Backbone as a printed PyTorch tensor [residue, N CA C, xyz], in Angstrom:
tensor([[[ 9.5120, 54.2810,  8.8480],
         [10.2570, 53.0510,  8.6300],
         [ 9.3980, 51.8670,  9.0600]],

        [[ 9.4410, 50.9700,  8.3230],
         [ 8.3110, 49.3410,  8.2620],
         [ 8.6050, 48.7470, 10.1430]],

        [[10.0050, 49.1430, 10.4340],
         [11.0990, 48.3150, 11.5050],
         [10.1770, 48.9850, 12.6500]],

        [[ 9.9710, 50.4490, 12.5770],
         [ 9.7400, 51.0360, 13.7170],
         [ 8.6030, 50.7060, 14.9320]],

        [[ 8.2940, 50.6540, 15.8280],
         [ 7.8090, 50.3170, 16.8600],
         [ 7.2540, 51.4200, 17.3410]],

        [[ 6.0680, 51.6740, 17.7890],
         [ 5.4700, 53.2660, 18.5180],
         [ 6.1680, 52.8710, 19.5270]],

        [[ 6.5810, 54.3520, 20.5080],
         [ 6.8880, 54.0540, 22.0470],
         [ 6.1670, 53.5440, 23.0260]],

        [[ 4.9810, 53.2920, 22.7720],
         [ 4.1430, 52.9700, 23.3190],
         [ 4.0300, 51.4030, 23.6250]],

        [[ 4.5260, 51.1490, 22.8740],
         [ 4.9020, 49.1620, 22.2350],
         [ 6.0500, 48.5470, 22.9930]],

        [[ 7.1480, 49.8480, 22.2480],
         [ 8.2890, 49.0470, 23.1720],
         [ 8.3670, 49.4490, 24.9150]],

        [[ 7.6410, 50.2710, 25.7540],
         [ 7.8320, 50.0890, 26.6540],
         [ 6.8690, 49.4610, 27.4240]],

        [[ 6.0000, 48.8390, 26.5110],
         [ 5.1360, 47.6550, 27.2000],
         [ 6.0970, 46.2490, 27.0940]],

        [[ 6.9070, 46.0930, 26.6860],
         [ 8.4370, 45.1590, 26.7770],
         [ 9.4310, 45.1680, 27.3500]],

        [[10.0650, 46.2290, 27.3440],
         [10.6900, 47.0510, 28.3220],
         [10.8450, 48.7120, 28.8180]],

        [[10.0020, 48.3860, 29.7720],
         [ 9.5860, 49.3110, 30.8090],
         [10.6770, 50.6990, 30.7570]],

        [[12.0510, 50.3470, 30.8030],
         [12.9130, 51.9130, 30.6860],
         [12.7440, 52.5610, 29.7210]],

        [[12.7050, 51.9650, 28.6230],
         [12.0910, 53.2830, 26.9530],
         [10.9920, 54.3080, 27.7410]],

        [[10.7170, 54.1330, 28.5760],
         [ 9.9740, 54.8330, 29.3600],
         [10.3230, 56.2540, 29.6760]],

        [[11.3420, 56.0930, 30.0440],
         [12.3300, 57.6440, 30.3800],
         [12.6200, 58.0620, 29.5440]],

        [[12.7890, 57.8650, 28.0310],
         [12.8990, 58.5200, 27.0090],
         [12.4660, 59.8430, 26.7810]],

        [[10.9390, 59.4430, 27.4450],
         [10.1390, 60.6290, 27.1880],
         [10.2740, 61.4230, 28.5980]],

        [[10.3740, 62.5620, 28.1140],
         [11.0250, 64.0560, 29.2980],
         [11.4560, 63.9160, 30.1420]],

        [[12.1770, 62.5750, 29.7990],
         [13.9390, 62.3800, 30.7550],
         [15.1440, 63.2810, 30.4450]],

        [[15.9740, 63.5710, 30.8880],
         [17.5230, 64.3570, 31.3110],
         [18.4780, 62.9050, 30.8750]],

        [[19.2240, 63.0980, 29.5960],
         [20.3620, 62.4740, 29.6630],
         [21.2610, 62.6560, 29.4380]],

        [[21.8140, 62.2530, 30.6460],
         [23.2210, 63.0670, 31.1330],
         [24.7830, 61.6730, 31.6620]],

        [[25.5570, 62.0430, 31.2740],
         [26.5540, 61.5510, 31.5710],
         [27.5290, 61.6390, 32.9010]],

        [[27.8080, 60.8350, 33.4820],
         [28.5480, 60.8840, 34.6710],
         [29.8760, 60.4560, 35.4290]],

        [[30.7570, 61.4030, 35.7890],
         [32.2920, 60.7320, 35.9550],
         [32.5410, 61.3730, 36.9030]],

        [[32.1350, 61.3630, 38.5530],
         [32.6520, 61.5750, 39.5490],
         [33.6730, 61.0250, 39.9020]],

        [[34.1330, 61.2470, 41.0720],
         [35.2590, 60.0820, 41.6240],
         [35.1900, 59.2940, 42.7760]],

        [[33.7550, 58.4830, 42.6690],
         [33.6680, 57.7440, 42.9060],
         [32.2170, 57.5730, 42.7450]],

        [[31.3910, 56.0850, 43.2110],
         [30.1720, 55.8020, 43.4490],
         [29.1700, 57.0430, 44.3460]],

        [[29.8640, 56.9580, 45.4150],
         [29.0350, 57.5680, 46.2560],
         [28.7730, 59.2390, 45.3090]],

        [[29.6380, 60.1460, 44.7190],
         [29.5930, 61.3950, 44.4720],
         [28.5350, 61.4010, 43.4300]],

        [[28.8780, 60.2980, 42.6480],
         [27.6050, 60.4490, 41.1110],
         [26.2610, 60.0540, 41.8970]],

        [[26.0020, 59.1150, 42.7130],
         [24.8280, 58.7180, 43.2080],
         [24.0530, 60.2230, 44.1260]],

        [[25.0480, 61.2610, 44.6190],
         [24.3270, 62.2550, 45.6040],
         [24.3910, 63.3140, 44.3640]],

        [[24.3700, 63.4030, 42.8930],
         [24.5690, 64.3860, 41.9580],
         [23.1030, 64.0550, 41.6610]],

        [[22.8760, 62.8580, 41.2020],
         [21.5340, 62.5500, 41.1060],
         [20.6180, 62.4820, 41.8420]],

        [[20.6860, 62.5700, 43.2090],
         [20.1560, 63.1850, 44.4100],
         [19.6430, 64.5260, 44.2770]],

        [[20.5730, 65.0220, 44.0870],
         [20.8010, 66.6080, 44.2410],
         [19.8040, 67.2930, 43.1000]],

        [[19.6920, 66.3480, 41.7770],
         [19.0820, 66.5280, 40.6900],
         [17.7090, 66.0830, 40.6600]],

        [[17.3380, 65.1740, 41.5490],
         [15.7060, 64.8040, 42.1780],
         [15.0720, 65.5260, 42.8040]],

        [[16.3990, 65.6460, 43.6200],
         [15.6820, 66.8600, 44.5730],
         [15.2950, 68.2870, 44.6050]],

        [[15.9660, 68.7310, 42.8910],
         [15.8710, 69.6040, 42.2090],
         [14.7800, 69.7060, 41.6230]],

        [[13.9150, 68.4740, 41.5610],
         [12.7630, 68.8090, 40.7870],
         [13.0830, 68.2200, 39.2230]],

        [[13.9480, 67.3450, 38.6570],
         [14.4530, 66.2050, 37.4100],
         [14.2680, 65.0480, 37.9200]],

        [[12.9390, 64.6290, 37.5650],
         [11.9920, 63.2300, 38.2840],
         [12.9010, 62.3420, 37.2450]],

        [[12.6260, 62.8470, 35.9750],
         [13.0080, 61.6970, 35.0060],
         [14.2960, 61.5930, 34.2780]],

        [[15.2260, 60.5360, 34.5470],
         [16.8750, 60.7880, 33.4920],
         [17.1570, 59.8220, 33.8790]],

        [[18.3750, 59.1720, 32.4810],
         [19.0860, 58.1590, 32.2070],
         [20.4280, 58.9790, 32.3830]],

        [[21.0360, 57.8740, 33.4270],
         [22.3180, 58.4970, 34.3060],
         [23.3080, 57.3470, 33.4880]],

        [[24.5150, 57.8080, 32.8390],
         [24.7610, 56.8530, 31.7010],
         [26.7960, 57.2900, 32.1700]],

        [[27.2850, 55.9450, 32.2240],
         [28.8970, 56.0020, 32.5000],
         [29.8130, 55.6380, 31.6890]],

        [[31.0500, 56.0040, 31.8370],
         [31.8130, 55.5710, 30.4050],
         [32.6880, 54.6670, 30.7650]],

        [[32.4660, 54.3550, 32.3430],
         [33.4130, 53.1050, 32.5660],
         [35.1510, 53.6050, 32.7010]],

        [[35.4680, 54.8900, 32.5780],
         [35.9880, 55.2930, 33.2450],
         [36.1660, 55.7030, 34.6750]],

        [[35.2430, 55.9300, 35.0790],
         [35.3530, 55.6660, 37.0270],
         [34.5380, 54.5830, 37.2340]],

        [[35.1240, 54.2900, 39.1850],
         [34.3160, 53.4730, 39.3680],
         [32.4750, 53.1750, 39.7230]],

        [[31.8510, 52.1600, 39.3120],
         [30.5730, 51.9200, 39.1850],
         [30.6600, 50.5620, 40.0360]],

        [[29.2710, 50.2180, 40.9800],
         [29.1030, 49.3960, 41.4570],
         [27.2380, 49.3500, 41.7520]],

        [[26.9070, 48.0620, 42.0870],
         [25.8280, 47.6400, 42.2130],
         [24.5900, 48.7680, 43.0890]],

        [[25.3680, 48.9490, 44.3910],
         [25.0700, 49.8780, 44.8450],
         [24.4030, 51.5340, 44.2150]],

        [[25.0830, 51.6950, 43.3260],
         [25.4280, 53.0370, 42.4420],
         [24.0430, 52.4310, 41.7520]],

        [[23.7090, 51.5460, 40.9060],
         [23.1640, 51.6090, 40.0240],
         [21.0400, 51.4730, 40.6950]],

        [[21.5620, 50.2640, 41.5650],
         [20.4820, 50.1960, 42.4230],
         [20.4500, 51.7830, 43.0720]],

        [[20.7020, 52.3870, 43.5260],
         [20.5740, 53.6020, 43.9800],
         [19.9560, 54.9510, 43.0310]],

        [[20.4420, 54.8030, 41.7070],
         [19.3640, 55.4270, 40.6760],
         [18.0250, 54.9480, 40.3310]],

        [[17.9200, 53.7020, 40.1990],
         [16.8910, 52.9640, 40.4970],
         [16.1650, 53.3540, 41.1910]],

        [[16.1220, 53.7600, 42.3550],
         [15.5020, 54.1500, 43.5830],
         [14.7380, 55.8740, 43.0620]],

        [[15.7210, 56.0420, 42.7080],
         [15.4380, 57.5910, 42.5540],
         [14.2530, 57.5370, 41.7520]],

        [[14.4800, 56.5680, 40.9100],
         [13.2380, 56.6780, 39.6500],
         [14.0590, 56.9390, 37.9820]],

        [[15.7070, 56.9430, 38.2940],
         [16.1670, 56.9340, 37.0360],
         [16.3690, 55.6780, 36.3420]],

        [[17.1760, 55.6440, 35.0550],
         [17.9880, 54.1310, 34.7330],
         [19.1670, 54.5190, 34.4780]],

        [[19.6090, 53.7400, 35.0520],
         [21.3160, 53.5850, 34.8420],
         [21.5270, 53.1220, 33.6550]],

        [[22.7860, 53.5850, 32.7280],
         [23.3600, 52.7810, 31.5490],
         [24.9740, 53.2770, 31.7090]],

        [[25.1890, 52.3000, 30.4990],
         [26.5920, 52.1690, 30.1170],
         [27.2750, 52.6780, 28.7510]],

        [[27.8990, 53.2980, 28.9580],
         [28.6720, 53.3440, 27.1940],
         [29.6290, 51.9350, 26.7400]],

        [[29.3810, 51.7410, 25.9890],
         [30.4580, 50.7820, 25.3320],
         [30.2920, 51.1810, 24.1090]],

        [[31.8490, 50.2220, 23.5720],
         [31.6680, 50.5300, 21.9440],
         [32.5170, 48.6790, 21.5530]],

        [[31.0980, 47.6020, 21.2300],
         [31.5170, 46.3050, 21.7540],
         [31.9160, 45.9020, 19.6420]],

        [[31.7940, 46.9330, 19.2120],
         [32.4670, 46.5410, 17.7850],
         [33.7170, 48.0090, 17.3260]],

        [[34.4210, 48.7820, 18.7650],
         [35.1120, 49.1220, 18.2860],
         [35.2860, 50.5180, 17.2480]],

        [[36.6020, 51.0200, 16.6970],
         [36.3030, 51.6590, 15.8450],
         [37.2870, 51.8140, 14.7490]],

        [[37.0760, 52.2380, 13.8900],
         [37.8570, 51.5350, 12.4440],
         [39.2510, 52.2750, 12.2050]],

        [[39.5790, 52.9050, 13.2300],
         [40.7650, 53.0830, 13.3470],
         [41.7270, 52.3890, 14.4620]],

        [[40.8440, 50.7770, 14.8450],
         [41.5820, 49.9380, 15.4610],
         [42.1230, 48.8190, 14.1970]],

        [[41.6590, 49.1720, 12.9540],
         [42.5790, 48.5990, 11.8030],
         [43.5420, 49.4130, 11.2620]],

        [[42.8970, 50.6000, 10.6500],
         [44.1670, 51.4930,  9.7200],
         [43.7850, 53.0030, 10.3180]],

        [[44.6350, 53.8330,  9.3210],
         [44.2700, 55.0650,  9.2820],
         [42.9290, 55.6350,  8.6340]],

        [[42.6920, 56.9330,  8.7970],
         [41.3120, 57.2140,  8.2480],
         [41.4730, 57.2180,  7.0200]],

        [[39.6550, 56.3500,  6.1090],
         [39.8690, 56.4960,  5.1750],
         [39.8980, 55.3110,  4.7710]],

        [[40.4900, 54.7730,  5.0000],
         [40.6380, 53.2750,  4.9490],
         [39.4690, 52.2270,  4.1260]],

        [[38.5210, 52.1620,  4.7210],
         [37.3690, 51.6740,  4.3510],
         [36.6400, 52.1930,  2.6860]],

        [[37.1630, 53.1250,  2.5390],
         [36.8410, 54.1410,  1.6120],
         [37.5690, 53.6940,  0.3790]],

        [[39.0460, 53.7170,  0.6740],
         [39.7900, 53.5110,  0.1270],
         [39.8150, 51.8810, -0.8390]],

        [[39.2900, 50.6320,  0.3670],
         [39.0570, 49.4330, -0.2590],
         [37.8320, 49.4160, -1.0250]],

        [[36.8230, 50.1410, -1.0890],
         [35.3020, 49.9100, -0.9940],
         [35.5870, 50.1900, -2.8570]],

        [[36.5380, 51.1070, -3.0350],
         [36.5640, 52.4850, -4.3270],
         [37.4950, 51.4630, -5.1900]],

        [[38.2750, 50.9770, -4.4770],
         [39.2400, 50.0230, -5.2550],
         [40.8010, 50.8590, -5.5220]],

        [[41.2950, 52.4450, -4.3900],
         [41.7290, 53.0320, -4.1100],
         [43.0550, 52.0270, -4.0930]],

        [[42.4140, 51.3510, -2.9730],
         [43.8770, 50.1270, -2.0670],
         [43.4470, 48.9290, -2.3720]],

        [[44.1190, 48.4620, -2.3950],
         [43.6630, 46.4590, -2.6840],
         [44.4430, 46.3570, -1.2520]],

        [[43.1040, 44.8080, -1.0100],
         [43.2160, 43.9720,  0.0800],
         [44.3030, 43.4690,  0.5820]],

        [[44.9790, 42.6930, -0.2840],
         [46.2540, 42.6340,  0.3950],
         [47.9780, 43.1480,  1.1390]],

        [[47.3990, 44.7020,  0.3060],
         [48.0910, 45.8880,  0.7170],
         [47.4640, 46.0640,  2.0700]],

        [[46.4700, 46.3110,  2.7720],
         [45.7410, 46.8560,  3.9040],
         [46.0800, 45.5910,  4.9270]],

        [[46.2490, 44.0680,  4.1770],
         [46.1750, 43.5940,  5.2120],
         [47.8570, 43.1870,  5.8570]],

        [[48.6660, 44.0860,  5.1450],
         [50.4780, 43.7910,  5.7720],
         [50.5290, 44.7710,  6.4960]],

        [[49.3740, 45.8500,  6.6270],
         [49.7280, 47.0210,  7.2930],
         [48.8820, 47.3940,  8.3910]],

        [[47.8210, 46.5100,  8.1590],
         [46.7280, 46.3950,  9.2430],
         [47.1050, 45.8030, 10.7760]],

        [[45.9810, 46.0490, 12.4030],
         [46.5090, 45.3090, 13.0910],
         [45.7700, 44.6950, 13.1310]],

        [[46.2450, 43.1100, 12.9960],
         [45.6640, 42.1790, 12.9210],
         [44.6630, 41.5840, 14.1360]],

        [[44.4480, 42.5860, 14.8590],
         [43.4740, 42.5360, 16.4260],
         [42.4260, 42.9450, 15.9420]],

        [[42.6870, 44.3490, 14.8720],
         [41.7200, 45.2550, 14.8430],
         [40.4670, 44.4510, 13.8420]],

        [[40.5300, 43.7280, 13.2220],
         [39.3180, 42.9180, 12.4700],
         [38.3300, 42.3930, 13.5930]],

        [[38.9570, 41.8430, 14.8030],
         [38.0670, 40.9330, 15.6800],
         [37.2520, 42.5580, 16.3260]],

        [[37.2480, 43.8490, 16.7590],
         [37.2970, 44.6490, 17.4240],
         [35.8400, 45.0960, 15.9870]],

        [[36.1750, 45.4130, 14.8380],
         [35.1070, 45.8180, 13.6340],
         [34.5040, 45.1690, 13.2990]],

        [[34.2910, 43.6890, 13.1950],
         [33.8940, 42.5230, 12.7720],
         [32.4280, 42.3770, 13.6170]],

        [[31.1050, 42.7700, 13.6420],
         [30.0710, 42.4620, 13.9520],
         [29.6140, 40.9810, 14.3040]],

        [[29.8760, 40.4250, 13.3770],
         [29.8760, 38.9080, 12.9680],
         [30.9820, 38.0400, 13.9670]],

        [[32.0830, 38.1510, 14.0760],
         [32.7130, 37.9780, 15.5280],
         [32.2140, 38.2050, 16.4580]],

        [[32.3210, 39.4460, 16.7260],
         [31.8680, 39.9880, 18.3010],
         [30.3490, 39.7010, 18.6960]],

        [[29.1500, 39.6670, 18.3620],
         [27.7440, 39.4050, 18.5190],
         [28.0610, 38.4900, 19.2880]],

        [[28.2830, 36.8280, 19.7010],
         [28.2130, 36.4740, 20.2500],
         [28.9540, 36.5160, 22.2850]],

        [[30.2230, 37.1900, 21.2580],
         [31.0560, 37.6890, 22.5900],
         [30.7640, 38.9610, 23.2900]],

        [[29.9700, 40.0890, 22.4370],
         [29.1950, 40.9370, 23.2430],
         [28.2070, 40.5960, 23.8460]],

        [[27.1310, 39.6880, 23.6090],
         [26.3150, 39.3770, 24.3310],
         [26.4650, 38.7300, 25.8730]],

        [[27.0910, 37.8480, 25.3620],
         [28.0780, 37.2790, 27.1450],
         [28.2980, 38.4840, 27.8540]],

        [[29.0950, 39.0490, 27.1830],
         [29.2890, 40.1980, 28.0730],
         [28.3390, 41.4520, 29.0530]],

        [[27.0920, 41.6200, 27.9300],
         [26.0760, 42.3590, 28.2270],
         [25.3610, 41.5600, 29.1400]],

        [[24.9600, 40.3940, 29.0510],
         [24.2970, 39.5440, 30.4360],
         [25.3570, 39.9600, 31.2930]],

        [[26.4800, 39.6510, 31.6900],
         [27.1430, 39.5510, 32.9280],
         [26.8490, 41.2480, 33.4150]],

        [[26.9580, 42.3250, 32.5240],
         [26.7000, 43.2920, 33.1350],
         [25.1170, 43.9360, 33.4460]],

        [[24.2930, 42.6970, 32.9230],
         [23.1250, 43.6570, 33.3590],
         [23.0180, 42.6110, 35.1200]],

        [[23.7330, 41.4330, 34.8770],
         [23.7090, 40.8620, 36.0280],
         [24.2330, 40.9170, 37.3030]],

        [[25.5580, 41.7600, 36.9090],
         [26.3200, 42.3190, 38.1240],
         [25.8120, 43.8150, 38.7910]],

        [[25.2260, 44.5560, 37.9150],
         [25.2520, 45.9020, 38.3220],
         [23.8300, 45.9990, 37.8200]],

        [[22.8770, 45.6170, 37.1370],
         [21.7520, 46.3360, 36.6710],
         [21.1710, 46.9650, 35.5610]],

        [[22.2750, 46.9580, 35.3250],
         [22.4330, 47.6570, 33.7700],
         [21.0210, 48.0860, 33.0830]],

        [[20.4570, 49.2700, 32.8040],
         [19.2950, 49.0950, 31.5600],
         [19.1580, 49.2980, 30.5750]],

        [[20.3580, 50.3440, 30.5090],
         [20.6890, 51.0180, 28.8220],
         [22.3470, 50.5490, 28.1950]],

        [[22.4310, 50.7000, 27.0780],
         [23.5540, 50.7910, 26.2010],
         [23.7870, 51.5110, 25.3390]],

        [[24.5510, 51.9780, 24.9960],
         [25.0170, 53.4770, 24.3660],
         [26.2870, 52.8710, 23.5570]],

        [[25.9600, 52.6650, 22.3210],
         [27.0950, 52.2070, 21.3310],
         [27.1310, 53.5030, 20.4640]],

        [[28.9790, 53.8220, 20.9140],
         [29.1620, 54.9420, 20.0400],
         [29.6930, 54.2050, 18.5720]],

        [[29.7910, 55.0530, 17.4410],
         [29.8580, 54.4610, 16.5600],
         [29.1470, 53.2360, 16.0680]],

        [[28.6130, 52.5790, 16.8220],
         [28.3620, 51.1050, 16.0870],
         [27.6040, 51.2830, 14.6110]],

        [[26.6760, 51.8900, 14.7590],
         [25.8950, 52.2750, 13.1380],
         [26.4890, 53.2170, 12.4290]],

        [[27.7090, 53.6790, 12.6490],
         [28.1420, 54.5510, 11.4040],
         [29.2670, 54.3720, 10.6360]],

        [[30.6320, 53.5060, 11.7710],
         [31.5310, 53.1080, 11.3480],
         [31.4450, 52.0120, 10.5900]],

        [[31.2220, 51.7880,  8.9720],
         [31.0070, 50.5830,  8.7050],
         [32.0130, 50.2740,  7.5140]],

        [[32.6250, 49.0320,  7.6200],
         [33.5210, 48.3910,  6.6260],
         [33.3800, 46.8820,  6.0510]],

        [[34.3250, 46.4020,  5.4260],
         [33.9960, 45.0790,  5.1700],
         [34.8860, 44.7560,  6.2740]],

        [[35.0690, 43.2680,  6.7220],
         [35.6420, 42.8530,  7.8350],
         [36.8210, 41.5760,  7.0020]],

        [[38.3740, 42.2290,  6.7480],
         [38.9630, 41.5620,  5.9600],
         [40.0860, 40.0480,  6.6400]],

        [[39.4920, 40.0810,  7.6930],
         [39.8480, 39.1450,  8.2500],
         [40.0530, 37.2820,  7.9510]],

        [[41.1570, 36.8250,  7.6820],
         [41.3900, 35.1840,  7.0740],
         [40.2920, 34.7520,  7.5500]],

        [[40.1330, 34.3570,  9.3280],
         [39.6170, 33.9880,  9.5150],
         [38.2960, 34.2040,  9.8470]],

        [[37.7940, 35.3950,  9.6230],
         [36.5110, 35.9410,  9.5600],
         [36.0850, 36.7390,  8.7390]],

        [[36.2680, 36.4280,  7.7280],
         [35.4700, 37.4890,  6.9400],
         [34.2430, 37.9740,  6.2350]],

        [[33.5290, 39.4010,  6.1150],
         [32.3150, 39.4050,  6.0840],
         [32.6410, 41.2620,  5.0650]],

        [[31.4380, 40.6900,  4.3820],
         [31.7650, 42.0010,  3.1980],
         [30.5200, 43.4160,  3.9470]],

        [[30.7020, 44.1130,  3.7180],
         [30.3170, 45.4470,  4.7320],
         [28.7270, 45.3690,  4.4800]],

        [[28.5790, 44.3910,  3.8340],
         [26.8470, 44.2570,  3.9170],
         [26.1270, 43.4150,  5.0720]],

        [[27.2350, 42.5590,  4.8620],
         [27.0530, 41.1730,  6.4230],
         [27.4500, 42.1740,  7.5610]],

        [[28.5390, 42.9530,  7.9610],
         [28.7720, 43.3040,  8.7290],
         [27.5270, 44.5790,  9.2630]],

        [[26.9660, 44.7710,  8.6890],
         [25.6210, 45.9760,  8.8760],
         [24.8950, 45.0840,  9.2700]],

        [[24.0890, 44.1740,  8.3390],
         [23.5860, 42.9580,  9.1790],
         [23.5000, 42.4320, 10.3440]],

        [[24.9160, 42.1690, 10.7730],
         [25.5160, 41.3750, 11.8970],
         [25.2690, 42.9630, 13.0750]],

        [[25.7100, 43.9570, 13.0640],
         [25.3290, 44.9220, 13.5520],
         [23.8390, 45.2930, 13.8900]],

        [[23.0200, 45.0670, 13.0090],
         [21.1440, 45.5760, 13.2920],
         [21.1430, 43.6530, 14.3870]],

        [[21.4870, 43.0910, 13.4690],
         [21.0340, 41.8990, 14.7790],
         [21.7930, 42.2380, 16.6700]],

        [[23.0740, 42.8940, 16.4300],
         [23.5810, 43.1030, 17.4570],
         [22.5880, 43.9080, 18.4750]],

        [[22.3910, 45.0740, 17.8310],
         [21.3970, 45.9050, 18.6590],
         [19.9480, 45.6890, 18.6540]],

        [[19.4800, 44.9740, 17.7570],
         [18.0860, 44.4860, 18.2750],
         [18.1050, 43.2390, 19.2790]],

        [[19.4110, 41.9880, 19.2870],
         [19.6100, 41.0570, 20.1230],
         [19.7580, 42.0390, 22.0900]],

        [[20.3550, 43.2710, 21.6250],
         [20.3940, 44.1110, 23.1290],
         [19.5230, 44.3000, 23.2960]],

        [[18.8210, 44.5760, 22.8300],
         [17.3120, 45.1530, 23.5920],
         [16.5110, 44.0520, 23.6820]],

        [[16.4300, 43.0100, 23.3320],
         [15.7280, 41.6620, 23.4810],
         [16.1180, 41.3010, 25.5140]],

        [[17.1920, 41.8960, 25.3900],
         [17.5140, 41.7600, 26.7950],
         [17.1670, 42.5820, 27.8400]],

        [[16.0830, 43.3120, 27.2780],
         [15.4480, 44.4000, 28.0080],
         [15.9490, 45.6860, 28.2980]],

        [[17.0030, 45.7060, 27.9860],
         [17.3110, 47.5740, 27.7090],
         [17.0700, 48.9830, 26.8410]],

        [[17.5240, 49.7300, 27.2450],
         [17.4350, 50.8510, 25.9620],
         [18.1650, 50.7110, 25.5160]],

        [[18.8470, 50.6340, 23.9570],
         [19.8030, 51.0190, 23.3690],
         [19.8530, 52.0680, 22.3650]],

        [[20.9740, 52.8310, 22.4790],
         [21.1750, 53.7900, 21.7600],
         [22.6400, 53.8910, 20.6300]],

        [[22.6470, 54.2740, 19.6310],
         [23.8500, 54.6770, 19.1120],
         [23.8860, 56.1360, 17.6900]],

        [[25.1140, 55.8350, 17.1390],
         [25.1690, 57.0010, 15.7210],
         [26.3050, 57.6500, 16.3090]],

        [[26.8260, 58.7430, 16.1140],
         [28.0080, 59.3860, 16.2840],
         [27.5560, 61.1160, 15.0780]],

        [[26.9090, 61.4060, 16.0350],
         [25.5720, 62.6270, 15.5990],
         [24.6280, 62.3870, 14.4930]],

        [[24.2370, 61.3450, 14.0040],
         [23.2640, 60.6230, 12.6560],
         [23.2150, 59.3120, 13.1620]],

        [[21.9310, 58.7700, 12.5270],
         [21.9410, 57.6040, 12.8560],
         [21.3140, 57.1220, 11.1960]],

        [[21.6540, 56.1830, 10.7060],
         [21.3150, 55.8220,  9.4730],
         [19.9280, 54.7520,  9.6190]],

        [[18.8450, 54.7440,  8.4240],
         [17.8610, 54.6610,  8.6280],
         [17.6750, 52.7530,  8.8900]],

        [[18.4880, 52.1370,  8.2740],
         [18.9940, 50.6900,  8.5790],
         [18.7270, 50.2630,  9.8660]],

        [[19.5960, 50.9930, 10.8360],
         [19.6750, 50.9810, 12.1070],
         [18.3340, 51.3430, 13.2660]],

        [[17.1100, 51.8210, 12.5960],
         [16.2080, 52.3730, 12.8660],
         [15.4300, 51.1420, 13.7780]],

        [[15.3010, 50.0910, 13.2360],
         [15.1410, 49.2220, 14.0940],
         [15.5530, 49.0960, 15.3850]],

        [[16.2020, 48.6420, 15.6970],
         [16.7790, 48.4080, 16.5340],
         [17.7110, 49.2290, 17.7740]],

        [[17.1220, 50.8200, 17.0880],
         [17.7110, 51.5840, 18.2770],
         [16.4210, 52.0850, 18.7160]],

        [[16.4950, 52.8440, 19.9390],
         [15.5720, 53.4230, 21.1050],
         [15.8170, 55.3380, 20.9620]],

        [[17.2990, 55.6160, 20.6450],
         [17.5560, 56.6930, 20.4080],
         [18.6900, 56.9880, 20.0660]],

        [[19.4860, 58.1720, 19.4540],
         [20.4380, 58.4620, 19.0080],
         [21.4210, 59.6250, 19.2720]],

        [[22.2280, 59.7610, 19.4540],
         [23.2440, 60.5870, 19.7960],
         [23.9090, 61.4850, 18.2710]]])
């Protein structure tokens, strides 16, 4: 792909793409800070120099926690999913259904929730995810991001006041995740594939 970057490139930019290579990544939901921080202990001390210790924001995480992998020699990340997923508009199918000419627009949109456009909408959210991603690499450290779905769930965004046809919204998406990593993290996404569009702008894929 023209987009792609050797690893060698991007972690002369940012330094965590670093762990990519014959790192352990693993997910973590103790119950509390202190238990995930002595798991990864336990896993250093095991002889697993290198891993991205990654949370779903279901338990709690604090500064401490993250600085404390740090130490070890890991990077801490986060899961989010800051565009959502397309069953915060309709049922499955959906997208499919308008794209084919199955359902017309104004059928989808008496039955739609009208939240769920701002939640799929790339083109919305980019600016309001980003706010968000500073405050968290600023509070806690943050180095990675892990967007499930973001490159696979894709629709047009049928929103009055925002709307963007599923080409803008892919768009608005590759700028999303190349604007994350401009901020010095890893980012990752796909939902087991990652489409070749997206190739840019991700680090790795799930």
């Amino acid at each position: 792909h023209p987009g792609l970057q050797p690893l060698r490139d991007r972690v002369s930019r940012r330094p965590p793409v670093g762990m990519l290579k014959d790192g352990v990544y693993v997910y973590l939901w103790g119950n509390s800070s202190a238990e995930d921080l002595q798991l990864v202990s336990e896993m250093k001390a095991a002889g697993i120099d290198r891993g991205l210790a990654v949370f779903t924001g279901k338990q709690p995480i604090d500064r401490a926690l993250f600085d404390g992998i740090k130490r070890l020699g890991w990077v801490p990340g986060s899961y989010k999913m800051p565009t959502g997923s397309l069953f915060k508009v309709g049922r499955h199918g959906w997208a499919n259904a308008i794209l084919t000419g199955r359902q017309q627009a104004d059928q989808l949109l008496r039955s739609a929730n009208p939240r769920g456009w701002d939640r799929i909408c790339a083109k919305y959210q980019l600016p309001r995810w980003l706010e968000k991603a500073k405050r968290l690499i600023s509070s806690y450290g943050t180095e990675l991001f892990y967007f499930d779905t973001l490159v696979v769930q894709l629709a047009p965004c049928l929103s009055p006041s925002h709307p963007s046809t599923i080409e803008e919204n892919q768009q608005a998406r590759l700028e999303l995740v190349k604007e994350t990593q401009e901020l010095g993290t890893v980012v990752g996404s796909g939902e087991g594939v990652s489409p070749t569009w997206a190739l840019p702008g991700l680090d790795f894929f799930e």
